[in-house]
Amino acid sequence: MTNLALAGISAAIAMTPIAAAAQDSSRTTELYHIFDFKTAVKRGEMIRILQDGINPNISKSNTVTPIVMGPAPETPGRFTLVNPFENSPYAGFISTSQLSTIKQARCDGAVWISSAVRKVRGSQQLMITLCLFPYVQGYQLDVYAIDIKEKGGGLDARLGRALGQAIVGNSDNWTNKTILDVVRYVRSTTGATVTYVEGQPEFTGTPWEDGIQLAPSAADKKTVDTAPAPTGAAPNANGKEPGQ
């Protein structure tokens, strides 16, 4: 590690207020993306390519290849979100923050389901579910992720986080790269035509057309929040909100 990196770690720790630093906390964000692949690649080959595409950026993964019989449908399937504790007597003991981490993506009709984890000690835990849905023109890949950022903590935790960032950079930037690199690998390996269907937050431009790089690129970081804003109460004639 260079002297510059060590200096950066020391500065990061020194600038953190002691009271705030000692407080353990986490920030959980849900996100999803859907990509369309126009390709005639066989199912087994597509599954192998997807697995090879995600492996470099994750810590571990578990995959399932369900039996899906019959011809490919006209339109692809789509993931749904389920709460495994819904209508359970234990639901009242689970906090809202805990509930977001146990929510599951259900992939009925998918021919490949992968549950992958990217973990950076003391900094981030990214849990991703990928569902591959075949249809007559190719495949759609649904990606659902839970991104947990760890904050605060004692000196040990802060040192580990600063050390990780000095080596791999800000973990926020790796969330998009982890997802996009899978799409990039499919595109470069199969020659598939890739279309972005939707997501939250949405990617801007076509970053999946770039080559795979060792570190997150500027294109990886570009997303826009397209969730509709609340309209609120309409202003009255004098331009003021009701009650003013």
mmCIF file with all atom_site columns, N, CA and C in Angstrom, residues 169-241:
data_model
loop_
_atom_site.group_PDB
_atom_site.id
_atom_site.type_symbol
_atom_site.label_atom_id
_atom_site.label_alt_id
_atom_site.label_comp_id
_atom_site.label_asym_id
_atom_site.label_entity_id
_atom_site.label_seq_id
_atom_site.pdbx_PDB_ins_code
_atom_site.Cartn_x
_atom_site.Cartn_y
_atom_site.Cartn_z
_atom_site.occupancy
_atom_site.B_iso_or_equiv
_atom_site.pdbx_formal_charge
_atom_site.auth_seq_id
_atom_site.auth_comp_id
_atom_site.auth_asym_id
_atom_site.auth_atom_id
_atom_site.pdbx_PDB_model_num
ATOM 1   N N  . GLY A 1 169 ? -11.828 1.393   -3.733  1.00 0.00 ? 169 GLY A N  1
ATOM 2   C CA . GLY A 1 169 ? -12.622 2.585   -3.961  1.00 0.00 ? 169 GLY A CA 1
ATOM 3   C C  . GLY A 1 169 ? -13.951 2.520   -3.238  1.00 0.00 ? 169 GLY A C  1
ATOM 4   N N  . ASN A 1 170 ? -14.794 3.503   -3.483  1.00 0.00 ? 170 ASN A N  1
ATOM 5   C CA . ASN A 1 170 ? -16.103 3.601   -2.848  1.00 0.00 ? 170 ASN A CA 1
ATOM 6   C C  . ASN A 1 170 ? -16.974 2.414   -3.257  1.00 0.00 ? 170 ASN A C  1
ATOM 7   N N  . SER A 1 171 ? -17.507 1.689   -2.282  1.00 0.00 ? 171 SER A N  1
ATOM 8   C CA . SER A 1 171 ? -18.311 0.501   -2.582  1.00 0.00 ? 171 SER A CA 1
ATOM 9   C C  . SER A 1 171 ? -19.570 0.845   -3.356  1.00 0.00 ? 171 SER A C  1
ATOM 10  N N  . ASP A 1 172 ? -20.097 2.083   -3.207  1.00 0.00 ? 172 ASP A N  1
ATOM 11  C CA . ASP A 1 172 ? -21.287 2.502   -3.955  1.00 0.00 ? 172 ASP A CA 1
ATOM 12  C C  . ASP A 1 172 ? -21.092 2.306   -5.452  1.00 0.00 ? 172 ASP A C  1
ATOM 13  N N  . ASN A 1 173 ? -19.896 2.613   -5.929  1.00 0.00 ? 173 ASN A N  1
ATOM 14  C CA . ASN A 1 173 ? -19.633 2.567   -7.364  1.00 0.00 ? 173 ASN A CA 1
ATOM 15  C C  . ASN A 1 173 ? -19.584 1.137   -7.900  1.00 0.00 ? 173 ASN A C  1
ATOM 16  N N  . TRP A 1 174 ? -19.380 0.162   -7.028  1.00 0.00 ? 174 TRP A N  1
ATOM 17  C CA . TRP A 1 174 ? -19.273 -1.228  -7.464  1.00 0.00 ? 174 TRP A CA 1
ATOM 18  C C  . TRP A 1 174 ? -20.634 -1.892  -7.603  1.00 0.00 ? 174 TRP A C  1
ATOM 19  N N  . THR A 1 175 ? -21.669 -1.296  -7.043  1.00 0.00 ? 175 THR A N  1
ATOM 20  C CA . THR A 1 175 ? -22.998 -1.895  -7.152  1.00 0.00 ? 175 THR A CA 1
ATOM 21  C C  . THR A 1 175 ? -23.426 -1.975  -8.614  1.00 0.00 ? 175 THR A C  1
ATOM 22  N N  . ASN A 1 176 ? -23.361 -0.845  -9.312  1.00 0.00 ? 176 ASN A N  1
ATOM 23  C CA . ASN A 1 176 ? -23.747 -0.834  -10.721 1.00 0.00 ? 176 ASN A CA 1
ATOM 24  C C  . ASN A 1 176 ? -22.791 -1.639  -11.583 1.00 0.00 ? 176 ASN A C  1
ATOM 25  N N  . LYS A 1 177 ? -21.508 -1.560  -11.283 1.00 0.00 ? 177 LYS A N  1
ATOM 26  C CA . LYS A 1 177 ? -20.527 -2.302  -12.079 1.00 0.00 ? 177 LYS A CA 1
ATOM 27  C C  . LYS A 1 177 ? -20.779 -3.806  -11.997 1.00 0.00 ? 177 LYS A C  1
ATOM 28  N N  . THR A 1 178 ? -21.114 -4.298  -10.810 1.00 0.00 ? 178 THR A N  1
ATOM 29  C CA . THR A 1 178 ? -21.368 -5.720  -10.626 1.00 0.00 ? 178 THR A CA 1
ATOM 30  C C  . THR A 1 178 ? -22.500 -6.189  -11.541 1.00 0.00 ? 178 THR A C  1
ATOM 31  N N  . ILE A 1 179 ? -23.544 -5.370  -11.661 1.00 0.00 ? 179 ILE A N  1
ATOM 32  C CA . ILE A 1 179 ? -24.683 -5.715  -12.513 1.00 0.00 ? 179 ILE A CA 1
ATOM 33  C C  . ILE A 1 179 ? -24.344 -5.531  -13.988 1.00 0.00 ? 179 ILE A C  1
ATOM 34  N N  . LEU A 1 180 ? -23.751 -4.397  -14.321 1.00 0.00 ? 180 LEU A N  1
ATOM 35  C CA . LEU A 1 180 ? -23.466 -4.097  -15.724 1.00 0.00 ? 180 LEU A CA 1
ATOM 36  C C  . LEU A 1 180 ? -22.443 -5.039  -16.337 1.00 0.00 ? 180 LEU A C  1
ATOM 37  N N  . ASP A 1 181 ? -21.484 -5.502  -15.547 1.00 0.00 ? 181 ASP A N  1
ATOM 38  C CA . ASP A 1 181 ? -20.464 -6.406  -16.085 1.00 0.00 ? 181 ASP A CA 1
ATOM 39  C C  . ASP A 1 181 ? -21.073 -7.725  -16.563 1.00 0.00 ? 181 ASP A C  1
ATOM 40  N N  . VAL A 1 182 ? -22.149 -8.163  -15.918 1.00 0.00 ? 182 VAL A N  1
ATOM 41  C CA . VAL A 1 182 ? -22.840 -9.371  -16.373 1.00 0.00 ? 182 VAL A CA 1
ATOM 42  C C  . VAL A 1 182 ? -23.413 -9.139  -17.769 1.00 0.00 ? 182 VAL A C  1
ATOM 43  N N  . VAL A 1 183 ? -24.072 -7.996  -17.950 1.00 0.00 ? 183 VAL A N  1
ATOM 44  C CA . VAL A 1 183 ? -24.678 -7.664  -19.238 1.00 0.00 ? 183 VAL A CA 1
ATOM 45  C C  . VAL A 1 183 ? -23.601 -7.476  -20.300 1.00 0.00 ? 183 VAL A C  1
ATOM 46  N N  . ARG A 1 184 ? -22.510 -6.822  -19.930 1.00 0.00 ? 184 ARG A N  1
ATOM 47  C CA . ARG A 1 184 ? -21.407 -6.618  -20.872 1.00 0.00 ? 184 ARG A CA 1
ATOM 48  C C  . ARG A 1 184 ? -20.827 -7.945  -21.349 1.00 0.00 ? 184 ARG A C  1
ATOM 49  N N  . TYR A 1 185 ? -20.707 -8.876  -20.417 1.00 0.00 ? 185 TYR A N  1
ATOM 50  C CA . TYR A 1 185 ? -20.119 -10.170 -20.773 1.00 0.00 ? 185 TYR A CA 1
ATOM 51  C C  . TYR A 1 185 ? -21.051 -10.938 -21.711 1.00 0.00 ? 185 TYR A C  1
ATOM 52  N N  . VAL A 1 186 ? -22.346 -10.891 -21.450 1.00 0.00 ? 186 VAL A N  1
ATOM 53  C CA . VAL A 1 186 ? -23.306 -11.552 -22.335 1.00 0.00 ? 186 VAL A CA 1
ATOM 54  C C  . VAL A 1 186 ? -23.237 -10.931 -23.732 1.00 0.00 ? 186 VAL A C  1
ATOM 55  N N  . ARG A 1 187 ? -23.221 -9.613  -23.792 1.00 0.00 ? 187 ARG A N  1
ATOM 56  C CA . ARG A 1 187 ? -23.195 -8.922  -25.084 1.00 0.00 ? 187 ARG A CA 1
ATOM 57  C C  . ARG A 1 187 ? -21.936 -9.244  -25.877 1.00 0.00 ? 187 ARG A C  1
ATOM 58  N N  . SER A 1 188 ? -20.775 -9.205  -25.217 1.00 0.00 ? 188 SER A N  1
ATOM 59  C CA . SER A 1 188 ? -19.514 -9.436  -25.926 1.00 0.00 ? 188 SER A CA 1
ATOM 60  C C  . SER A 1 188 ? -19.333 -10.897 -26.311 1.00 0.00 ? 188 SER A C  1
ATOM 61  N N  . THR A 1 189 ? -19.899 -11.817 -25.529 1.00 0.00 ? 189 THR A N  1
ATOM 62  C CA . THR A 1 189 ? -19.717 -13.240 -25.784 1.00 0.00 ? 189 THR A CA 1
ATOM 63  C C  . THR A 1 189 ? -20.714 -13.782 -26.804 1.00 0.00 ? 189 THR A C  1
ATOM 64  N N  . THR A 1 190 ? -21.963 -13.312 -26.741 1.00 0.00 ? 190 THR A N  1
ATOM 65  C CA . THR A 1 190 ? -23.002 -13.856 -27.613 1.00 0.00 ? 190 THR A CA 1
ATOM 66  C C  . THR A 1 190 ? -23.310 -12.979 -28.817 1.00 0.00 ? 190 THR A C  1
ATOM 67  N N  . GLY A 1 191 ? -22.943 -11.686 -28.749 1.00 0.00 ? 191 GLY A N  1
ATOM 68  C CA . GLY A 1 191 ? -23.324 -10.756 -29.808 1.00 0.00 ? 191 GLY A CA 1
ATOM 69  C C  . GLY A 1 191 ? -24.784 -10.368 -29.743 1.00 0.00 ? 191 GLY A C  1
ATOM 70  N N  . ALA A 1 192 ? -25.419 -10.604 -28.604 1.00 0.00 ? 192 ALA A N  1
ATOM 71  C CA . ALA A 1 192 ? -26.838 -10.308 -28.448 1.00 0.00 ? 192 ALA A CA 1
ATOM 72  C C  . ALA A 1 192 ? -27.092 -8.802  -28.552 1.00 0.00 ? 192 ALA A C  1
ATOM 73  N N  . THR A 1 193 ? -28.275 -8.457  -29.056 1.00 0.00 ? 193 THR A N  1
ATOM 74  C CA . THR A 1 193 ? -28.728 -7.074  -29.035 1.00 0.00 ? 193 THR A CA 1
ATOM 75  C C  . THR A 1 193 ? -29.338 -6.805  -27.666 1.00 0.00 ? 193 THR A C  1
ATOM 76  N N  . VAL A 1 194 ? -28.775 -5.840  -26.952 1.00 0.00 ? 194 VAL A N  1
ATOM 77  C CA . VAL A 1 194 ? -29.193 -5.568  -25.578 1.00 0.00 ? 194 VAL A CA 1
ATOM 78  C C  . VAL A 1 194 ? -30.062 -4.321  -25.532 1.00 0.00 ? 194 VAL A C  1
ATOM 79  N N  . THR A 1 195 ? -31.194 -4.453  -24.858 1.00 0.00 ? 195 THR A N  1
ATOM 80  C CA . THR A 1 195 ? -32.088 -3.318  -24.640 1.00 0.00 ? 195 THR A CA 1
ATOM 81  C C  . THR A 1 195 ? -32.400 -3.221  -23.150 1.00 0.00 ? 195 THR A C  1
ATOM 82  N N  . TYR A 1 196 ? -32.344 -2.022  -22.644 1.00 0.00 ? 196 TYR A N  1
ATOM 83  C CA . TYR A 1 196 ? -32.703 -1.787  -21.244 1.00 0.00 ? 196 TYR A CA 1
ATOM 84  C C  . TYR A 1 196 ? -34.202 -1.584  -21.168 1.00 0.00 ? 196 TYR A C  1
ATOM 85  N N  . VAL A 1 197 ? -34.889 -2.430  -20.426 1.00 0.00 ? 197 VAL A N  1
ATOM 86  C CA . VAL A 1 197 ? -36.346 -2.365  -20.345 1.00 0.00 ? 197 VAL A CA 1
ATOM 87  C C  . VAL A 1 197 ? -36.792 -1.331  -19.318 1.00 0.00 ? 197 VAL A C  1
ATOM 88  N N  . GLU A 1 198 ? -36.308 -1.483  -18.095 1.00 0.00 ? 198 GLU A N  1
ATOM 89  C CA . GLU A 1 198 ? -36.666 -0.546  -17.027 1.00 0.00 ? 198 GLU A CA 1
ATOM 90  C C  . GLU A 1 198 ? -35.822 -0.824  -15.799 1.00 0.00 ? 198 GLU A C  1
ATOM 91  N N  . GLY A 1 199 ? -35.900 0.061   -14.837 1.00 0.00 ? 199 GLY A N  1
ATOM 92  C CA . GLY A 1 199 ? -35.181 -0.130  -13.584 1.00 0.00 ? 199 GLY A CA 1
ATOM 93  C C  . GLY A 1 199 ? -35.432 1.018   -12.638 1.00 0.00 ? 199 GLY A C  1
ATOM 94  N N  . GLN A 1 200 ? -34.986 0.835   -11.411 1.00 0.00 ? 200 GLN A N  1
ATOM 95  C CA . GLN A 1 200 ? -35.093 1.898   -10.408 1.00 0.00 ? 200 GLN A CA 1
ATOM 96  C C  . GLN A 1 200 ? -33.903 1.789   -9.455  1.00 0.00 ? 200 GLN A C  1
ATOM 97  N N  . PRO A 1 201 ? -32.987 2.776   -9.488  1.00 0.00 ? 201 PRO A N  1
ATOM 98  C CA . PRO A 1 201 ? -32.962 3.916   -10.400 1.00 0.00 ? 201 PRO A CA 1
ATOM 99  C C  . PRO A 1 201 ? -32.543 3.484   -11.804 1.00 0.00 ? 201 PRO A C  1
ATOM 100 N N  . GLU A 1 202 ? -32.912 4.245   -12.814 1.00 0.00 ? 202 GLU A N  1
ATOM 101 C CA . GLU A 1 202 ? -32.626 3.858   -14.193 1.00 0.00 ? 202 GLU A CA 1
ATOM 102 C C  . GLU A 1 202 ? -31.202 4.233   -14.589 1.00 0.00 ? 202 GLU A C  1
ATOM 103 N N  . PHE A 1 203 ? -30.597 3.350   -15.394 1.00 0.00 ? 203 PHE A N  1
ATOM 104 C CA . PHE A 1 203 ? -29.311 3.687   -15.998 1.00 0.00 ? 203 PHE A CA 1
ATOM 105 C C  . PHE A 1 203 ? -29.554 4.719   -17.092 1.00 0.00 ? 203 PHE A C  1
ATOM 106 N N  . THR A 1 204 ? -28.580 5.585   -17.306 1.00 0.00 ? 204 THR A N  1
ATOM 107 C CA . THR A 1 204 ? -28.648 6.554   -18.399 1.00 0.00 ? 204 THR A CA 1
ATOM 108 C C  . THR A 1 204 ? -27.615 6.169   -19.450 1.00 0.00 ? 204 THR A C  1
ATOM 109 N N  . GLY A 1 205 ? -27.936 6.441   -20.691 1.00 0.00 ? 205 GLY A N  1
ATOM 110 C CA . GLY A 1 205 ? -27.038 6.061   -21.769 1.00 0.00 ? 205 GLY A CA 1
ATOM 111 C C  . GLY A 1 205 ? -27.068 4.554   -21.999 1.00 0.00 ? 205 GLY A C  1
ATOM 112 N N  . THR A 1 206 ? -25.974 4.024   -22.521 1.00 0.00 ? 206 THR A N  1
ATOM 113 C CA . THR A 1 206 ? -25.852 2.578   -22.786 1.00 0.00 ? 206 THR A CA 1
ATOM 114 C C  . THR A 1 206 ? -24.518 2.062   -22.229 1.00 0.00 ? 206 THR A C  1
ATOM 115 N N  . PRO A 1 207 ? -24.344 2.091   -20.916 1.00 0.00 ? 207 PRO A N  1
ATOM 116 C CA . PRO A 1 207 ? -23.051 1.700   -20.331 1.00 0.00 ? 207 PRO A CA 1
ATOM 117 C C  . PRO A 1 207 ? -22.696 0.239   -20.582 1.00 0.00 ? 207 PRO A C  1
ATOM 118 N N  . TRP A 1 208 ? -23.685 -0.619  -20.882 1.00 0.00 ? 208 TRP A N  1
ATOM 119 C CA . TRP A 1 208 ? -23.392 -2.037  -21.141 1.00 0.00 ? 208 TRP A CA 1
ATOM 120 C C  . TRP A 1 208 ? -22.662 -2.232  -22.472 1.00 0.00 ? 208 TRP A C  1
ATOM 121 N N  . GLU A 1 209 ? -22.597 -1.183  -23.294 1.00 0.00 ? 209 GLU A N  1
ATOM 122 C CA . GLU A 1 209 ? -21.869 -1.286  -24.550 1.00 0.00 ? 209 GLU A CA 1
ATOM 123 C C  . GLU A 1 209 ? -20.374 -1.021  -24.373 1.00 0.00 ? 209 GLU A C  1
ATOM 124 N N  . ASP A 1 210 ? -19.980 -0.559  -23.190 1.00 0.00 ? 210 ASP A N  1
ATOM 125 C CA . ASP A 1 210 ? -18.562 -0.353  -22.894 1.00 0.00 ? 210 ASP A CA 1
ATOM 126 C C  . ASP A 1 210 ? -17.911 -1.687  -22.567 1.00 0.00 ? 210 ASP A C  1
ATOM 127 N N  . GLY A 1 211 ? -16.592 -1.737  -22.690 1.00 0.00 ? 211 GLY A N  1
ATOM 128 C CA . GLY A 1 211 ? -15.864 -2.940  -22.308 1.00 0.00 ? 211 GLY A CA 1
ATOM 129 C C  . GLY A 1 211 ? -15.757 -3.063  -20.797 1.00 0.00 ? 211 GLY A C  1
ATOM 130 N N  . ILE A 1 212 ? -15.507 -4.271  -20.326 1.00 0.00 ? 212 ILE A N  1
ATOM 131 C CA . ILE A 1 212 ? -15.342 -4.510  -18.893 1.00 0.00 ? 212 ILE A CA 1
ATOM 132 C C  . ILE A 1 212 ? -14.007 -3.934  -18.438 1.00 0.00 ? 212 ILE A C  1
ATOM 133 N N  . GLN A 1 213 ? -14.029 -3.134  -17.360 1.00 0.00 ? 213 GLN A N  1
ATOM 134 C CA . GLN A 1 213 ? -12.825 -2.524  -16.824 1.00 0.00 ? 213 GLN A CA 1
ATOM 135 C C  . GLN A 1 213 ? -12.580 -3.031  -15.408 1.00 0.00 ? 213 GLN A C  1
ATOM 136 N N  . LEU A 1 214 ? -11.351 -2.819  -14.924 1.00 0.00 ? 214 LEU A N  1
ATOM 137 C CA . LEU A 1 214 ? -11.007 -3.296  -13.583 1.00 0.00 ? 214 LEU A CA 1
ATOM 138 C C  . LEU A 1 214 ? -11.726 -2.519  -12.499 1.00 0.00 ? 214 LEU A C  1
ATOM 139 N N  . ALA A 1 215 ? -11.936 -1.242  -12.730 1.00 0.00 ? 215 ALA A N  1
ATOM 140 C CA . ALA A 1 215 ? -12.587 -0.381  -11.734 1.00 0.00 ? 215 ALA A CA 1
ATOM 141 C C  . ALA A 1 215 ? -13.841 0.228   -12.338 1.00 0.00 ? 215 ALA A C  1
ATOM 142 N N  . PRO A 1 216 ? -14.778 0.685   -11.503 1.00 0.00 ? 216 PRO A N  1
ATOM 143 C CA . PRO A 1 216 ? -15.995 1.318   -12.020 1.00 0.00 ? 216 PRO A CA 1
ATOM 144 C C  . PRO A 1 216 ? -15.672 2.524   -12.897 1.00 0.00 ? 216 PRO A C  1
ATOM 145 N N  . SER A 1 217 ? -16.370 2.635   -14.015 1.00 0.00 ? 217 SER A N  1
ATOM 146 C CA . SER A 1 217 ? -16.170 3.767   -14.914 1.00 0.00 ? 217 SER A CA 1
ATOM 147 C C  . SER A 1 217 ? -17.175 4.872   -14.592 1.00 0.00 ? 217 SER A C  1
ATOM 148 N N  . ALA A 1 218 ? -16.990 6.014   -15.233 1.00 0.00 ? 218 ALA A N  1
ATOM 149 C CA . ALA A 1 218 ? -17.926 7.122   -15.035 1.00 0.00 ? 218 ALA A CA 1
ATOM 150 C C  . ALA A 1 218 ? -19.320 6.732   -15.505 1.00 0.00 ? 218 ALA A C  1
ATOM 151 N N  . ALA A 1 219 ? -19.404 5.926   -16.568 1.00 0.00 ? 219 ALA A N  1
ATOM 152 C CA . ALA A 1 219 ? -20.706 5.500   -17.094 1.00 0.00 ? 219 ALA A CA 1
ATOM 153 C C  . ALA A 1 219 ? -21.436 4.596   -16.109 1.00 0.00 ? 219 ALA A C  1
ATOM 154 N N  . ASP A 1 220 ? -20.692 3.821   -15.331 1.00 0.00 ? 220 ASP A N  1
ATOM 155 C CA . ASP A 1 220 ? -21.312 2.925   -14.345 1.00 0.00 ? 220 ASP A CA 1
ATOM 156 C C  . ASP A 1 220 ? -22.089 3.706   -13.283 1.00 0.00 ? 220 ASP A C  1
ATOM 157 N N  . LYS A 1 221 ? -21.652 4.895   -13.001 1.00 0.00 ? 221 LYS A N  1
ATOM 158 C CA . LYS A 1 221 ? -22.210 5.663   -11.886 1.00 0.00 ? 221 LYS A CA 1
ATOM 159 C C  . LYS A 1 221 ? -23.442 6.479   -12.279 1.00 0.00 ? 221 LYS A C  1
ATOM 160 N N  . LYS A 1 222 ? -23.746 6.551   -13.586 1.00 0.00 ? 222 LYS A N  1
ATOM 161 C CA . LYS A 1 222 ? -24.812 7.438   -14.042 1.00 0.00 ? 222 LYS A CA 1
ATOM 162 C C  . LYS A 1 222 ? -26.172 6.742   -13.988 1.00 0.00 ? 222 LYS A C  1
ATOM 163 N N  . THR A 1 223 ? -26.963 7.147   -13.020 1.00 0.00 ? 223 THR A N  1
ATOM 164 C CA . THR A 1 223 ? -28.339 6.669   -12.911 1.00 0.00 ? 223 THR A CA 1
ATOM 165 C C  . THR A 1 223 ? -29.232 7.853   -12.580 1.00 0.00 ? 223 THR A C  1
ATOM 166 N N  . VAL A 1 224 ? -30.519 7.677   -12.828 1.00 0.00 ? 224 VAL A N  1
ATOM 167 C CA . VAL A 1 224 ? -31.467 8.743   -12.521 1.00 0.00 ? 224 VAL A CA 1
ATOM 168 C C  . VAL A 1 224 ? -32.669 8.134   -11.814 1.00 0.00 ? 224 VAL A C  1
ATOM 169 N N  . ASP A 1 225 ? -33.138 8.816   -10.792 1.00 0.00 ? 225 ASP A N  1
ATOM 170 C CA . ASP A 1 225 ? -34.305 8.363   -10.050 1.00 0.00 ? 225 ASP A CA 1
ATOM 171 C C  . ASP A 1 225 ? -35.560 8.803   -10.801 1.00 0.00 ? 225 ASP A C  1
ATOM 172 N N  . THR A 1 226 ? -36.300 7.833   -11.347 1.00 0.00 ? 226 THR A N  1
ATOM 173 C CA . THR A 1 226 ? -37.478 8.156   -12.144 1.00 0.00 ? 226 THR A CA 1
ATOM 174 C C  . THR A 1 226 ? -38.776 7.941   -11.376 1.00 0.00 ? 226 THR A C  1
ATOM 175 N N  . ALA A 1 227 ? -38.680 7.683   -10.085 1.00 0.00 ? 227 ALA A N  1
ATOM 176 C CA . ALA A 1 227 ? -39.904 7.510   -9.299  1.00 0.00 ? 227 ALA A CA 1
ATOM 177 C C  . ALA A 1 227 ? -40.701 8.811   -9.319  1.00 0.00 ? 227 ALA A C  1
ATOM 178 N N  . PRO A 1 228 ? -42.016 8.720   -9.499  1.00 0.00 ? 228 PRO A N  1
ATOM 179 C CA . PRO A 1 228 ? -42.820 9.951   -9.554  1.00 0.00 ? 228 PRO A CA 1
ATOM 180 C C  . PRO A 1 228 ? -42.785 10.705  -8.236  1.00 0.00 ? 228 PRO A C  1
ATOM 181 N N  . ALA A 1 229 ? -42.660 12.022  -8.329  1.00 0.00 ? 229 ALA A N  1
ATOM 182 C CA . ALA A 1 229 ? -42.643 12.862  -7.130  1.00 0.00 ? 229 ALA A CA 1
ATOM 183 C C  . ALA A 1 229 ? -44.078 13.072  -6.650  1.00 0.00 ? 229 ALA A C  1
ATOM 184 N N  . PRO A 1 230 ? -44.265 13.254  -5.344  1.00 0.00 ? 230 PRO A N  1
ATOM 185 C CA . PRO A 1 230 ? -45.623 13.548  -4.845  1.00 0.00 ? 230 PRO A CA 1
ATOM 186 C C  . PRO A 1 230 ? -46.122 14.866  -5.394  1.00 0.00 ? 230 PRO A C  1
ATOM 187 N N  . THR A 1 231 ? -47.380 14.901  -5.754  1.00 0.00 ? 231 THR A N  1
ATOM 188 C CA . THR A 1 231 ? -47.930 16.124  -6.346  1.00 0.00 ? 231 THR A CA 1
ATOM 189 C C  . THR A 1 231 ? -48.275 17.170  -5.296  1.00 0.00 ? 231 THR A C  1
ATOM 190 N N  . GLY A 1 232 ? -48.655 16.717  -4.092  1.00 0.00 ? 232 GLY A N  1
ATOM 191 C CA . GLY A 1 232 ? -49.011 17.651  -3.033  1.00 0.00 ? 232 GLY A CA 1
ATOM 192 C C  . GLY A 1 232 ? -50.328 18.345  -3.319  1.00 0.00 ? 232 GLY A C  1
ATOM 193 N N  . ALA A 1 233 ? -50.706 19.232  -2.449  1.00 0.00 ? 233 ALA A N  1
ATOM 194 C CA . ALA A 1 233 ? -51.951 19.980  -2.625  1.00 0.00 ? 233 ALA A CA 1
ATOM 195 C C  . ALA A 1 233 ? -51.755 21.085  -3.646  1.00 0.00 ? 233 ALA A C  1
ATOM 196 N N  . ALA A 1 234 ? -52.737 21.320  -4.458  1.00 0.00 ? 234 ALA A N  1
ATOM 197 C CA . ALA A 1 234 ? -52.648 22.369  -5.474  1.00 0.00 ? 234 ALA A CA 1
ATOM 198 C C  . ALA A 1 234 ? -52.635 23.742  -4.815  1.00 0.00 ? 234 ALA A C  1
ATOM 199 N N  . PRO A 1 235 ? -51.803 24.683  -5.309  1.00 0.00 ? 235 PRO A N  1
ATOM 200 C CA . PRO A 1 235 ? -51.791 26.034  -4.732  1.00 0.00 ? 235 PRO A CA 1
ATOM 201 C C  . PRO A 1 235 ? -53.085 26.759  -5.059  1.00 0.00 ? 235 PRO A C  1
ATOM 202 N N  . ASN A 1 236 ? -53.453 27.721  -4.219  1.00 0.00 ? 236 ASN A N  1
ATOM 203 C CA . ASN A 1 236 ? -54.651 28.501  -4.482  1.00 0.00 ? 236 ASN A CA 1
ATOM 204 C C  . ASN A 1 236 ? -54.345 29.660  -5.436  1.00 0.00 ? 236 ASN A C  1
ATOM 205 N N  . ALA A 1 237 ? -55.299 30.570  -5.599  1.00 0.00 ? 237 ALA A N  1
ATOM 206 C CA . ALA A 1 237 ? -55.164 31.619  -6.613  1.00 0.00 ? 237 ALA A CA 1
ATOM 207 C C  . ALA A 1 237 ? -53.962 32.511  -6.396  1.00 0.00 ? 237 ALA A C  1
ATOM 208 N N  . ASN A 1 238 ? -53.589 32.787  -5.139  1.00 0.00 ? 238 ASN A N  1
ATOM 209 C CA . ASN A 1 238 ? -52.471 33.706  -4.893  1.00 0.00 ? 238 ASN A CA 1
ATOM 210 C C  . ASN A 1 238 ? -51.115 32.993  -4.890  1.00 0.00 ? 238 ASN A C  1
ATOM 211 N N  . GLY A 1 239 ? -51.118 31.688  -5.310  1.00 0.00 ? 239 GLY A N  1
ATOM 212 C CA . GLY A 1 239 ? -49.862 30.982  -5.447  1.00 0.00 ? 239 GLY A CA 1
ATOM 213 C C  . GLY A 1 239 ? -49.361 30.334  -4.184  1.00 0.00 ? 239 GLY A C  1
ATOM 214 N N  . LYS A 1 240 ? -50.150 30.458  -3.092  1.00 0.00 ? 240 LYS A N  1
ATOM 215 C CA . LYS A 1 240 ? -49.733 29.864  -1.815  1.00 0.00 ? 240 LYS A CA 1
ATOM 216 C C  . LYS A 1 240 ? -50.413 28.525  -1.612  1.00 0.00 ? 240 LYS A C  1
ATOM 217 N N  . GLU A 1 241 ? -49.739 27.680  -0.847  1.00 0.00 ? 241 GLU A N  1
ATOM 218 C CA . GLU A 1 241 ? -50.321 26.397  -0.508  1.00 0.00 ? 241 GLU A CA 1
ATOM 219 C C  . GLU A 1 241 ? -51.520 26.624  0.418   1.00 0.00 ? 241 GLU A C  1
#
